[in-house]
Coordinates of C-alpha atoms and ligand atoms in Angstrom, one line a residue:
M76 CA 23.7 29.9 7.6
T77 CA 22.1 28.8 4.4
K78 CA 24.2 27.6 1.5
T79 CA 23.1 27.6 -2.1
I80 CA 24.8 24.8 -4.0
A81 CA 25.1 24.6 -7.8
T82 CA 23.9 21.3 -9.2
Q83 CA 22.8 19.5 -12.4
P84 CA 19.6 17.5 -13.1
F85 CA 19.5 13.7 -13.0
D86 CA 17.3 12.3 -15.7
D87 CA 15.7 9.5 -13.7
Q88 CA 13.8 11.2 -10.9
K89 CA 10.3 10.5 -12.2
P90 CA 8.0 9.4 -9.3
G91 CA 6.3 6.1 -9.9
T92 CA 3.1 4.5 -8.3
S93 CA 4.2 5.9 -4.9
G94 CA 7.1 8.3 -5.1
L95 CA 10.7 7.9 -6.2
R96 CA 12.1 4.5 -5.7
K97 CA 15.6 3.4 -6.6
K98 CA 18.5 1.3 -5.3
V99 CA 20.3 2.7 -2.3
P100 CA 23.5 3.4 -4.3
V101 CA 21.5 5.6 -6.7
F102 CA 20.3 7.7 -3.8
Q103 CA 23.9 7.8 -2.4
Q104 CA 25.2 9.7 -5.5
P105 CA 26.3 13.2 -4.6
H106 CA 23.4 15.7 -4.8
Y107 CA 20.9 13.0 -5.8
V108 CA 18.7 13.2 -2.6
E109 CA 19.2 17.0 -2.5
N110 CA 18.1 17.5 -6.1
F111 CA 14.9 15.5 -5.6
V112 CA 14.0 17.2 -2.3
Q113 CA 14.6 20.6 -3.7
S114 CA 12.5 19.7 -6.8
I115 CA 9.7 18.9 -4.3
F116 CA 10.0 22.2 -2.6
D117 CA 10.3 24.1 -5.9
A118 CA 7.1 22.5 -7.1
L119 CA 5.2 23.7 -4.1
E120 CA 4.0 27.2 -3.3
G121 CA 3.2 29.0 0.0
F122 CA 4.9 26.9 2.6
E123 CA 6.9 29.8 4.1
G124 CA 6.6 29.5 7.9
E125 CA 4.4 26.3 7.6
T126 CA 4.9 22.8 9.0
L127 CA 6.5 19.8 7.3
V128 CA 6.2 16.3 8.7
L129 CA 9.1 13.9 8.2
G130 CA 9.6 10.2 8.9
G131 CA 10.5 6.9 7.4
D132 CA 10.3 3.2 7.8
G133 CA 13.8 2.9 9.3
R134 CA 15.4 1.3 6.4
Y135 CA 19.1 1.7 5.4
Y136 CA 20.0 5.3 4.6
N137 CA 16.9 6.6 6.5
R138 CA 18.9 8.6 9.1
E139 CA 21.2 10.2 6.6
V140 CA 18.3 11.4 4.4
I141 CA 16.4 12.6 7.5
Q142 CA 19.3 14.9 8.3
K143 CA 19.5 16.3 4.8
V144 CA 15.7 17.0 4.7
I145 CA 15.8 18.8 8.0
A146 CA 18.7 21.1 6.8
M147 CA 17.0 21.7 3.5
A148 CA 13.5 22.4 5.1
A149 CA 15.1 25.0 7.3
A150 CA 17.0 26.6 4.4
N151 CA 13.9 26.7 2.3
G152 CA 11.8 28.5 4.9
F153 CA 9.6 26.0 6.6
G154 CA 8.6 27.3 10.1
R155 CA 8.3 24.0 11.8
L156 CA 9.3 20.4 11.2
I157 CA 7.7 17.4 13.0
V158 CA 9.9 14.3 12.8
G159 CA 9.3 10.9 14.3
Q160 CA 11.8 9.9 17.0
E161 CA 14.8 8.0 15.5
G162 CA 13.4 9.1 12.1
I163 CA 10.6 6.6 12.3
L164 CA 7.0 7.1 11.1
S165 CA 4.8 4.5 9.5
T166 CA 3.2 5.7 6.3
P167 CA -0.3 5.8 7.9
A168 CA 1.0 7.5 11.0
A169 CA 2.7 10.1 8.9
S170 CA -0.6 10.7 7.1
H171 CA -2.3 11.1 10.5
I172 CA 0.3 13.5 11.8
I173 CA 0.0 15.7 8.7
R174 CA -3.7 15.9 9.3
K175 CA -3.7 16.3 13.0
Y176 CA -1.1 19.1 13.1
K177 CA -2.5 20.7 10.0
A178 CA 0.9 20.5 8.3
F179 CA 1.5 21.9 4.8
G180 CA 2.7 18.4 3.7
G181 CA 5.1 15.6 4.6
I182 CA 8.1 13.7 3.3
I183 CA 8.0 10.0 3.8
L184 CA 11.2 8.0 3.4
S185 CA 10.3 4.5 2.3
A186 CA 10.4 1.9 -0.5
S187 CA 7.5 0.2 1.2
H188 CA 7.4 -3.5 0.5
N189 CA 10.8 -3.5 -1.4
P190 CA 13.9 -5.0 0.2
G191 CA 16.3 -2.8 2.2
G192 CA 19.9 -2.7 3.1
P193 CA 23.0 -1.2 1.4
Q194 CA 22.1 -2.9 -1.9
G195 CA 18.4 -2.7 -1.4
D196 CA 15.9 -0.1 -2.2
F197 CA 15.2 3.4 -0.9
G198 CA 12.4 5.8 -1.6
I199 CA 11.2 9.4 -1.1
K200 CA 7.5 10.3 -1.3
Y201 CA 5.8 13.7 -0.9
N202 CA 2.3 13.8 0.7
V203 CA 0.1 16.9 0.5
G204 CA -1.9 18.7 3.3
N205 CA -4.8 16.2 3.3
G206 CA -2.3 13.6 4.4
G207 CA -2.3 11.7 1.1
P208 CA 0.2 11.0 -1.6
A209 CA 0.7 13.9 -4.0
P210 CA -1.7 13.7 -6.9
E211 CA -0.4 13.3 -10.4
K212 CA -0.3 17.0 -11.2
V213 CA 2.0 17.6 -8.2
T214 CA 4.3 14.6 -9.0
D215 CA 4.5 15.7 -12.6
A216 CA 5.5 19.2 -11.5
I217 CA 8.2 17.7 -9.2
Y218 CA 9.5 15.6 -12.1
Q219 CA 9.6 18.6 -14.5
R220 CA 11.5 20.6 -11.9
S221 CA 14.0 17.7 -11.4
K222 CA 14.9 18.0 -15.1
A223 CA 15.7 21.7 -14.8
I224 CA 17.2 22.1 -11.4
T225 CA 20.4 24.1 -11.1
R226 CA 20.8 24.8 -7.4
Y227 CA 19.6 23.6 -4.0
K228 CA 19.4 25.3 -0.6
I229 CA 20.7 23.7 2.6
A230 CA 21.4 25.0 6.1
D231 CA 25.0 24.6 7.2
I232 CA 24.3 22.9 10.5
A233 CA 25.5 20.0 12.6
A234 CA 23.4 16.8 12.7
V235 CA 20.2 17.2 14.7
D236 CA 19.5 14.9 17.6
I237 CA 16.5 13.0 16.5
D238 CA 16.7 10.2 19.2
T239 CA 15.2 12.2 22.0
V240 CA 11.6 13.5 22.1
A241 CA 12.2 17.3 22.3
T242 CA 11.5 20.7 20.7
L243 CA 14.6 22.2 19.2
D244 CA 15.6 25.3 17.2
V245 CA 17.4 24.4 14.0
A246 CA 18.6 27.4 12.0
G247 CA 15.5 29.3 12.9
M248 CA 13.1 26.5 12.3
T249 CA 11.3 24.7 15.2
V250 CA 11.9 20.9 15.1
D251 CA 9.6 18.8 17.2
V252 CA 10.9 15.2 17.7
I253 CA 7.8 13.2 18.5
D254 CA 6.9 9.7 19.7
P255 CA 6.0 8.0 16.4
V256 CA 3.3 5.8 18.0
A257 CA 1.3 7.9 20.5
D258 CA -0.9 9.9 18.2
Y259 CA -1.6 7.0 16.0
A260 CA -2.5 4.6 18.9
Q261 CA -4.8 7.3 20.3
M262 CA -6.7 7.6 16.9
M263 CA -7.1 3.8 16.8
E264 CA -8.7 3.8 20.3
G265 CA -11.2 6.3 19.0
L266 CA -12.2 4.1 16.0
F267 CA -12.4 0.7 17.5
D268 CA -14.0 -1.0 20.5
F269 CA -10.9 -1.6 22.5
D270 CA -12.9 -3.0 25.4
A271 CA -14.5 -5.7 23.2
I272 CA -11.1 -6.6 21.7
R273 CA -9.5 -6.7 25.2
K274 CA -12.2 -9.2 26.3
L275 CA -11.6 -11.3 23.2
F276 CA -7.9 -11.6 24.1
K277 CA -8.8 -12.3 27.8
S278 CA -11.0 -15.2 26.6
G279 CA -8.0 -16.9 25.2
F280 CA -8.2 -15.7 21.6
R281 CA -4.7 -16.1 20.0
M282 CA -3.2 -13.9 17.4
R283 CA 0.1 -13.8 15.6
F284 CA 1.3 -10.5 14.0
D285 CA 4.4 -10.5 11.9
A286 CA 6.0 -7.1 11.7
M287 CA 8.7 -8.5 9.3
H288 CA 11.4 -6.4 11.1
A289 CA 9.9 -3.3 9.6
V290 CA 8.2 -0.2 10.9
T291 CA 5.0 -1.7 12.5
G292 CA 6.9 -3.5 15.3
P293 CA 6.7 -0.7 17.8
Y294 CA 3.1 0.1 16.9
A295 CA 2.0 -3.5 17.2
K296 CA 3.7 -4.0 20.6
E297 CA 2.1 -0.9 22.0
I298 CA -1.4 -1.5 20.6
F299 CA -1.9 -5.2 20.7
E300 CA 0.2 -6.1 23.7
H301 CA 0.2 -3.0 25.9
R302 CA -3.2 -1.5 25.2
L303 CA -5.2 -4.6 24.2
G304 CA -3.7 -7.1 26.6
A305 CA -2.6 -9.6 24.0
P306 CA 0.1 -11.9 25.4
D307 CA 3.8 -11.2 24.9
H308 CA 5.1 -12.6 21.6
T309 CA 1.8 -11.8 19.8
A310 CA 4.0 -9.5 17.7
R311 CA 6.9 -11.3 16.0
N312 CA 9.9 -9.8 14.3
Y313 CA 9.0 -6.5 16.0
H314 CA 12.5 -5.0 16.0
P315 CA 12.7 -2.6 13.0
L316 CA 16.1 -3.3 11.3
P317 CA 17.7 -1.3 8.5
D318 CA 17.8 -4.4 6.2
F319 CA 14.7 -6.0 7.6
G320 CA 16.8 -8.8 8.9
G321 CA 17.7 -9.7 5.3
H322 CA 14.1 -10.4 4.5
H323 CA 11.7 -8.9 1.9
P324 CA 9.1 -6.9 3.9
D325 CA 6.3 -7.6 1.4
P326 CA 3.6 -9.6 3.3
N327 CA 2.7 -12.0 0.5
L328 CA 2.4 -15.7 0.6
V329 CA 6.1 -16.2 -0.4
N330 CA 7.7 -13.8 2.1
A331 CA 5.2 -14.4 4.9
K332 CA 5.4 -18.2 4.4
P333 CA 6.3 -19.0 8.0
L334 CA 3.1 -17.1 9.2
Y335 CA 1.1 -18.9 6.5
D336 CA 2.4 -22.3 7.5
E337 CA 1.7 -21.6 11.1
M338 CA -1.9 -20.5 10.3
M339 CA -2.5 -23.7 8.3
G340 CA -0.9 -26.0 10.9
P341 CA -2.4 -28.1 13.6
D342 CA -1.8 -25.6 16.4
A343 CA -2.8 -22.5 14.5
P344 CA -3.7 -19.4 16.4
D345 CA -7.2 -17.9 15.7
F346 CA -5.9 -15.0 13.7
G347 CA -2.7 -14.1 11.8
A348 CA -1.6 -10.9 10.2
A349 CA 1.4 -9.2 8.8
S350 CA 2.4 -5.8 7.5
D351 CA 5.0 -4.4 5.1
G352 CA 8.1 -2.1 5.3
D353 CA 6.2 1.1 5.9
G354 CA 3.1 -0.3 7.6
D355 CA 0.5 0.5 5.1
R356 CA -0.3 -3.1 3.9
N357 CA -2.0 -5.9 5.7
L358 CA -2.1 -9.7 5.1
I359 CA -5.0 -11.5 6.8
I360 CA -5.0 -15.2 7.5
G361 CA -7.5 -17.0 9.7
R362 CA -7.0 -20.4 11.2
G363 CA -6.9 -22.6 8.1
I364 CA -8.0 -19.9 5.6
F365 CA -6.2 -17.2 3.7
I366 CA -8.4 -14.1 3.0
T367 CA -7.4 -12.4 -0.3
P368 CA -7.1 -8.7 0.1
S369 CA -10.0 -8.2 -2.3
D370 CA -12.2 -10.4 -0.2
S371 CA -10.9 -8.7 3.0
L372 CA -12.0 -5.3 1.6
A373 CA -15.5 -6.7 0.9
M374 CA -15.8 -8.4 4.3
L375 CA -14.6 -5.3 6.1
A376 CA -17.0 -3.1 4.2
A377 CA -19.9 -5.5 5.0
N378 CA -19.1 -5.5 8.7
A379 CA -17.6 -2.1 9.3
H380 CA -20.7 -0.8 11.1
L381 CA -19.8 -3.1 14.0
A382 CA -16.9 -0.8 14.9
P383 CA -17.7 2.5 16.7
G384 CA -15.9 4.6 14.1
Y385 CA -18.2 3.3 11.4
S386 CA -21.4 2.8 13.2
D387 CA -23.2 5.3 11.0
G388 CA -22.5 3.1 8.0
L389 CA -20.4 3.8 4.9
K390 CA -20.8 6.6 2.3
G391 CA -19.3 4.6 -0.5
I392 CA -16.5 2.1 -1.4
A393 CA -13.6 2.6 -3.8
R394 CA -11.2 -0.1 -5.1
S395 CA -8.4 0.0 -7.6
M396 CA -9.3 -1.4 -11.0
P397 CA -7.3 -4.7 -10.7
T398 CA -9.0 -5.4 -7.3
S399 CA -11.7 -8.0 -7.5
G400 CA -15.4 -7.1 -7.8
A401 CA -16.2 -8.6 -4.4
A402 CA -16.6 -5.2 -2.8
D403 CA -18.9 -4.1 -5.6
R404 CA -21.5 -6.6 -4.4
V405 CA -21.4 -5.3 -0.9
A406 CA -21.8 -1.7 -2.2
E407 CA -24.7 -2.8 -4.3
K408 CA -26.4 -4.5 -1.3
L409 CA -25.8 -1.5 1.0
G410 CA -27.1 0.8 -1.7
I411 CA -23.9 3.0 -1.7
G412 CA -21.6 4.3 -4.4
M413 CA -18.7 2.1 -5.8
Y414 CA -15.7 3.7 -7.5
E415 CA -13.0 2.1 -9.6
T416 CA -9.7 3.9 -9.7
P417 CA -6.2 3.2 -11.1
T418 CA -3.6 1.4 -9.0
G419 CA -2.0 3.5 -6.3
W420 CA -3.5 5.2 -3.2
K421 CA -3.2 8.7 -4.6
F422 CA -6.3 8.2 -6.6
F423 CA -8.5 7.7 -3.5
G424 CA -7.7 11.1 -2.0
N425 CA -10.3 13.1 -3.9
L426 CA -13.1 10.7 -3.3
L427 CA -12.3 10.6 0.4
D428 CA -11.9 14.4 0.7
A429 CA -15.3 14.8 -1.1
G430 CA -17.0 12.5 1.4
M431 CA -18.0 10.1 -1.4
V432 CA -16.3 7.0 0.0
T433 CA -15.5 5.8 3.5
I434 CA -13.5 2.6 2.8
C435 CA -10.9 2.0 0.0
G436 CA -8.8 -1.0 -1.0
E437 CA -6.4 -2.6 -3.3
E438 CA -5.7 -6.2 -4.2
S439 CA -2.1 -5.7 -3.2
A440 CA -3.0 -5.9 0.5
G441 CA -3.9 -2.3 1.0
T442 CA -7.0 -1.3 2.9
G443 CA -7.9 1.9 4.6
S444 CA -10.6 4.5 5.3
N445 CA -11.3 8.2 5.7
H446 CA -9.4 8.2 9.0
V447 CA -6.2 9.0 7.1
R448 CA -5.3 9.4 3.4
E449 CA -3.0 6.3 3.1
K450 CA -3.7 2.6 3.3
D451 CA -3.3 1.4 6.8
G452 CA -2.1 -2.1 7.8
L453 CA -2.8 -2.0 11.5
W454 CA -6.1 -0.3 11.0
A455 CA -7.3 -3.3 8.9
V456 CA -6.0 -5.7 11.5
L457 CA -7.9 -3.8 14.2
L458 CA -11.1 -3.7 12.2
W459 CA -10.9 -7.4 11.7
L460 CA -10.3 -7.9 15.5
N461 CA -13.3 -5.6 16.3
I462 CA -15.5 -7.6 13.9
L463 CA -14.3 -11.0 15.3
A464 CA -14.9 -9.7 18.9
V465 CA -18.5 -8.6 18.1
R466 CA -19.5 -11.5 15.9
G467 CA -17.9 -14.2 18.1
E468 CA -17.2 -16.3 15.0
S469 CA -14.0 -17.5 13.4
V470 CA -12.5 -15.9 10.3
K471 CA -13.5 -19.0 8.3
E472 CA -17.2 -18.8 9.4
I473 CA -17.3 -15.1 8.5
A474 CA -15.8 -15.8 5.1
R475 CA -18.2 -18.7 4.4
K476 CA -21.2 -16.8 5.4
H477 CA -20.0 -13.8 3.3
W478 CA -19.8 -16.0 0.2
E479 CA -23.2 -17.5 0.9
I480 CA -24.7 -14.1 0.7
Y481 CA -22.7 -12.4 -2.0
G482 CA -21.1 -15.2 -4.0
R483 CA -17.4 -15.7 -4.3
N484 CA -14.9 -13.9 -6.5
Y485 CA -12.1 -16.4 -7.1
Y486 CA -9.1 -14.2 -7.6
T487 CA -5.3 -14.4 -8.0
R488 CA -2.4 -12.3 -9.0
H489 CA 0.7 -13.6 -10.8
D490 CA 3.8 -11.5 -10.8
Y491 CA 6.7 -11.9 -13.2
E492 CA 9.5 -10.0 -11.5
E493 CA 12.7 -8.5 -12.9
V494 CA 11.8 -9.2 -16.4
D495 CA 13.7 -7.5 -19.2
A496 CA 12.0 -4.0 -19.5
T497 CA 12.2 -3.8 -23.3
R498 CA 10.5 -7.2 -23.6
A499 CA 7.9 -6.4 -21.1
N500 CA 7.0 -3.1 -22.8
R501 CA 6.8 -4.9 -26.1
M502 CA 4.4 -7.4 -24.7
I503 CA 2.1 -4.7 -23.5
E504 CA 2.3 -2.7 -26.7
E505 CA 1.5 -5.8 -28.8
L506 CA -1.4 -6.6 -26.6
R507 CA -2.7 -3.0 -26.7
A508 CA -2.6 -3.1 -30.5
K509 CA -4.6 -6.3 -30.5
L510 CA -7.4 -5.1 -28.2
P511 CA -9.9 -3.9 -30.8
S512 CA -9.9 -7.3 -32.5
L513 CA -10.4 -9.4 -29.3
A514 CA -14.1 -8.7 -28.7
G515 CA -16.3 -11.5 -29.9
T516 CA -13.4 -14.1 -30.2
T517 CA -13.4 -17.2 -28.1
V518 CA -10.4 -18.5 -26.1
R519 CA -10.4 -21.9 -24.5
G520 CA -14.2 -22.0 -24.9
M521 CA -14.6 -18.6 -23.2
K522 CA -16.1 -15.7 -25.2
I523 CA -14.4 -12.3 -24.8
E524 CA -17.1 -9.6 -24.4
R525 CA -14.8 -6.6 -24.6
A526 CA -11.2 -5.5 -24.0
D527 CA -9.7 -2.1 -23.3
D528 CA -6.9 -0.1 -21.7
F529 CA -8.3 1.4 -18.5
S530 CA -8.5 5.2 -18.3
Y531 CA -9.8 6.9 -15.3
H532 CA -11.9 10.1 -15.2
D533 CA -11.7 11.5 -11.7
P534 CA -15.3 12.5 -10.8
V535 CA -14.1 15.2 -8.4
D536 CA -11.5 17.2 -10.4
G537 CA -12.2 15.9 -13.9
S538 CA -8.6 14.8 -14.5
V539 CA -8.0 11.9 -16.8
S540 CA -5.3 9.2 -16.3
E541 CA -4.8 6.9 -19.2
H542 CA -3.1 3.6 -19.9
Q543 CA -3.8 2.2 -16.4
G544 CA -4.0 -1.4 -17.3
I545 CA -5.3 -3.8 -20.0
R546 CA -8.6 -5.3 -19.2
I547 CA -10.2 -8.3 -20.9
F548 CA -13.8 -9.2 -20.0
F549 CA -15.3 -12.5 -20.6
E550 CA -19.0 -13.5 -20.9
G551 CA -20.2 -14.4 -17.4
G552 CA -18.1 -11.9 -15.5
A553 CA -14.6 -13.4 -15.6
R554 CA -11.8 -10.9 -16.2
L555 CA -8.1 -10.6 -16.9
V556 CA -6.0 -7.6 -16.2
L557 CA -2.4 -7.0 -17.3
R558 CA -0.2 -4.1 -16.3
L559 CA 3.4 -3.3 -15.5
S560 CA 4.4 -2.4 -12.0
G561 CA 5.4 1.2 -11.2
T562 CA 7.3 0.4 -7.9
G563 CA 10.0 -2.0 -9.0
T564 CA 13.6 -0.9 -9.2
S565 CA 15.2 -3.5 -11.4
G566 CA 13.8 -4.4 -14.8
A567 CA 10.1 -4.6 -15.2
T568 CA 7.5 -6.5 -13.2
V569 CA 4.5 -7.9 -15.2
R570 CA 1.4 -8.3 -13.1
L571 CA -1.4 -10.6 -14.3
Y572 CA -4.7 -10.4 -12.3
V573 CA -7.3 -13.1 -12.8
E574 CA -10.9 -13.1 -11.6
R575 CA -14.0 -15.3 -11.9
Y576 CA -17.3 -14.9 -10.1
E577 CA -19.1 -17.9 -8.6
V578 CA -22.7 -17.2 -7.6
A579 CA -24.0 -17.4 -4.0
T580 CA -25.4 -20.9 -4.6
G581 CA -22.3 -22.1 -6.3
R582 CA -19.2 -23.9 -5.1
H583 CA -17.0 -21.8 -2.8
D584 CA -14.5 -24.4 -1.6
L585 CA -12.4 -24.8 -4.8
E586 CA -8.7 -24.4 -4.7
T587 CA -8.1 -20.9 -6.2
Q588 CA -5.4 -21.7 -8.8
A589 CA -7.5 -24.7 -10.0
A590 CA -10.7 -22.6 -10.1
L591 CA -8.9 -20.1 -12.4
A592 CA -6.7 -22.5 -14.4
D593 CA -8.6 -21.9 -17.7
L594 CA -8.4 -18.2 -17.4
I595 CA -4.7 -18.3 -16.5
A596 CA -4.0 -20.4 -19.6
A597 CA -6.1 -18.0 -21.7
A598 CA -4.1 -15.1 -20.5
D599 CA -0.9 -16.7 -21.9
D600 CA -2.7 -17.6 -25.2
I601 CA -3.8 -13.9 -25.6
A602 CA -0.7 -12.0 -24.3
G603 CA 2.1 -14.5 -24.9
I604 CA 3.4 -13.9 -21.4
R605 CA 5.8 -16.8 -21.3
A606 CA 7.2 -16.2 -24.8
H607 CA 7.7 -12.5 -24.1
T608 CA 9.2 -12.8 -20.6
G609 CA 11.1 -15.9 -21.2
R610 CA 9.7 -17.3 -18.0
D611 CA 7.7 -20.5 -17.7
R612 CA 6.1 -19.5 -14.4
P613 CA 5.4 -16.4 -12.2
S614 CA 7.9 -15.4 -9.5
V615 CA 5.0 -14.8 -7.0
I616 CA 1.5 -16.1 -6.9
T617 CA -0.9 -14.5 -4.5
Ligands
VG1_222 C1 2.1 -1.7 -6.1 C2 0.7 -2.2 -5.9 C3 -0.2 -1.1 -5.7 C4 0.3 -0.2 -4.5 C5 1.7 0.2 -4.7 C6 2.3 0.9 -3.5 O1 2.2 -0.9 -7.2 O2 0.3 -3.0 -7.0 O3 -1.5 -1.5 -5.5 O4 -0.5 0.9 -4.3 O5 2.5 -1.0 -4.9 O6 2.2 0.1 -2.3 P1 2.8 -1.5 -8.6 O7 2.8 -0.3 -9.5 O8 4.1 -2.1 -8.3 O9 1.8 -2.5 -9.0 V1 3.3 0.2 -1.1 O10 2.9 -0.7 0.2 O11 4.5 0.9 -1.8 O12 3.2 1.8 -0.5
CO223 CO1 3.8 0.0 1.8

């Protein structure tokens, strides 16, 4: 039986960089989840009898929301729902399942790299039929609907057993509870040379993968240890936990410090990697060398043809605007297109669908390709492994040679987290007002060429997205970018991105922060970050 329940809008259900993210207690308010899910359904058209994919990263409150969505999907008229066993699907696996089973769309429950637990974060994201995050016109429609909602529909049913792989009938809707790993692992076998990687492990190659007690654990165990023959304990922290073991599942150099320390230590394995809460990010560390995500994108693009899935070469590369220009040099050399998009994976979808690009990446440890429509942490790790197996060189050798060919983009990101939102907004507004007067001025001996607020014109559908980040370009190719995060849940996070290019014949062995010190100081001179935030240093440096 379907119930129609009267309700009232919440005023804070505006999706951010990737979906709606709030603290768990916010989601636990009566009707909060239901209102947002009904707003998603109300914003869509033509899903009667169609398939919906559902899964999450296993964080606290995942199971409760899974049950609500099942009951609401049935009441709203979906014909079939595919849900990962125990409510689990990594973000890239969900994207793949949507595509493979030609679903109408999918609901992914995750706050990605944000902490979990009863006082941690939760999130709900809608993905469209191409497997990718809903584009802005859909997220805007969802938000508008959330402000006007007066009722939601839900089937009056007992909790559905999601712990056993089975096909069930739930209030007239078919529910398929599936193994969350199998389809994904099979796709990876099709893209990469598993024989070559198996040989690599057989030869004694050692790898460490930190799943950070988040969703990639079961995927990593199955793929690296069972299918590729890596030794037991290659995957660490592989048990997904609702609170991620109390840790922060963001694989940056602060949260993944144990892995970093091991990789820099005397008995370091050959290769280290980590992923985030929902499995779409990757951190890559070779023995004695951290590879920035921007460099990783460039190096993967330059070597992708060594993997069977990319042996025909790449059609083009896309990167988010704050990501370094390292990949641009690869695209130039390959003679393929290069596209610069705003932050967030949703902007890559059109380019991928149109066949204009094959590989995409973001400086925030996101890399992916046209195999799905999300960034994909394990995919990036497997592509690295495939390249290492074929080239027979260390990560360090590959990086050094890359810089000798293309030059090096020294790059860092400084995050000021949980800053007072009013002060952060004021900082950006003041900076924006100053932009027209910056060109031609000199800061710390460096001349500013131009400065703007990035706006993106989608070459496929013509849509325009404005205010996507302040850019300040210096003579000689150095660049500063400042923007506010759209994924945080308390206060504001200021992100400062700093980049300087060193030619192929230049010095590539400088320490990154030292190499960028003048630019970092210039950023504070120009934007007054310390004065505005009241902080004397960033919370996280990557
Ligand atoms: C951050 C990153 C962005 C990424 C987004 C989602 O957004 O900067 O590159 O796409 O998180 O990643 P923001 O607005 O906080 O800078 V995840 O792993 O949530 O799916
Ligand atoms: Co993520």
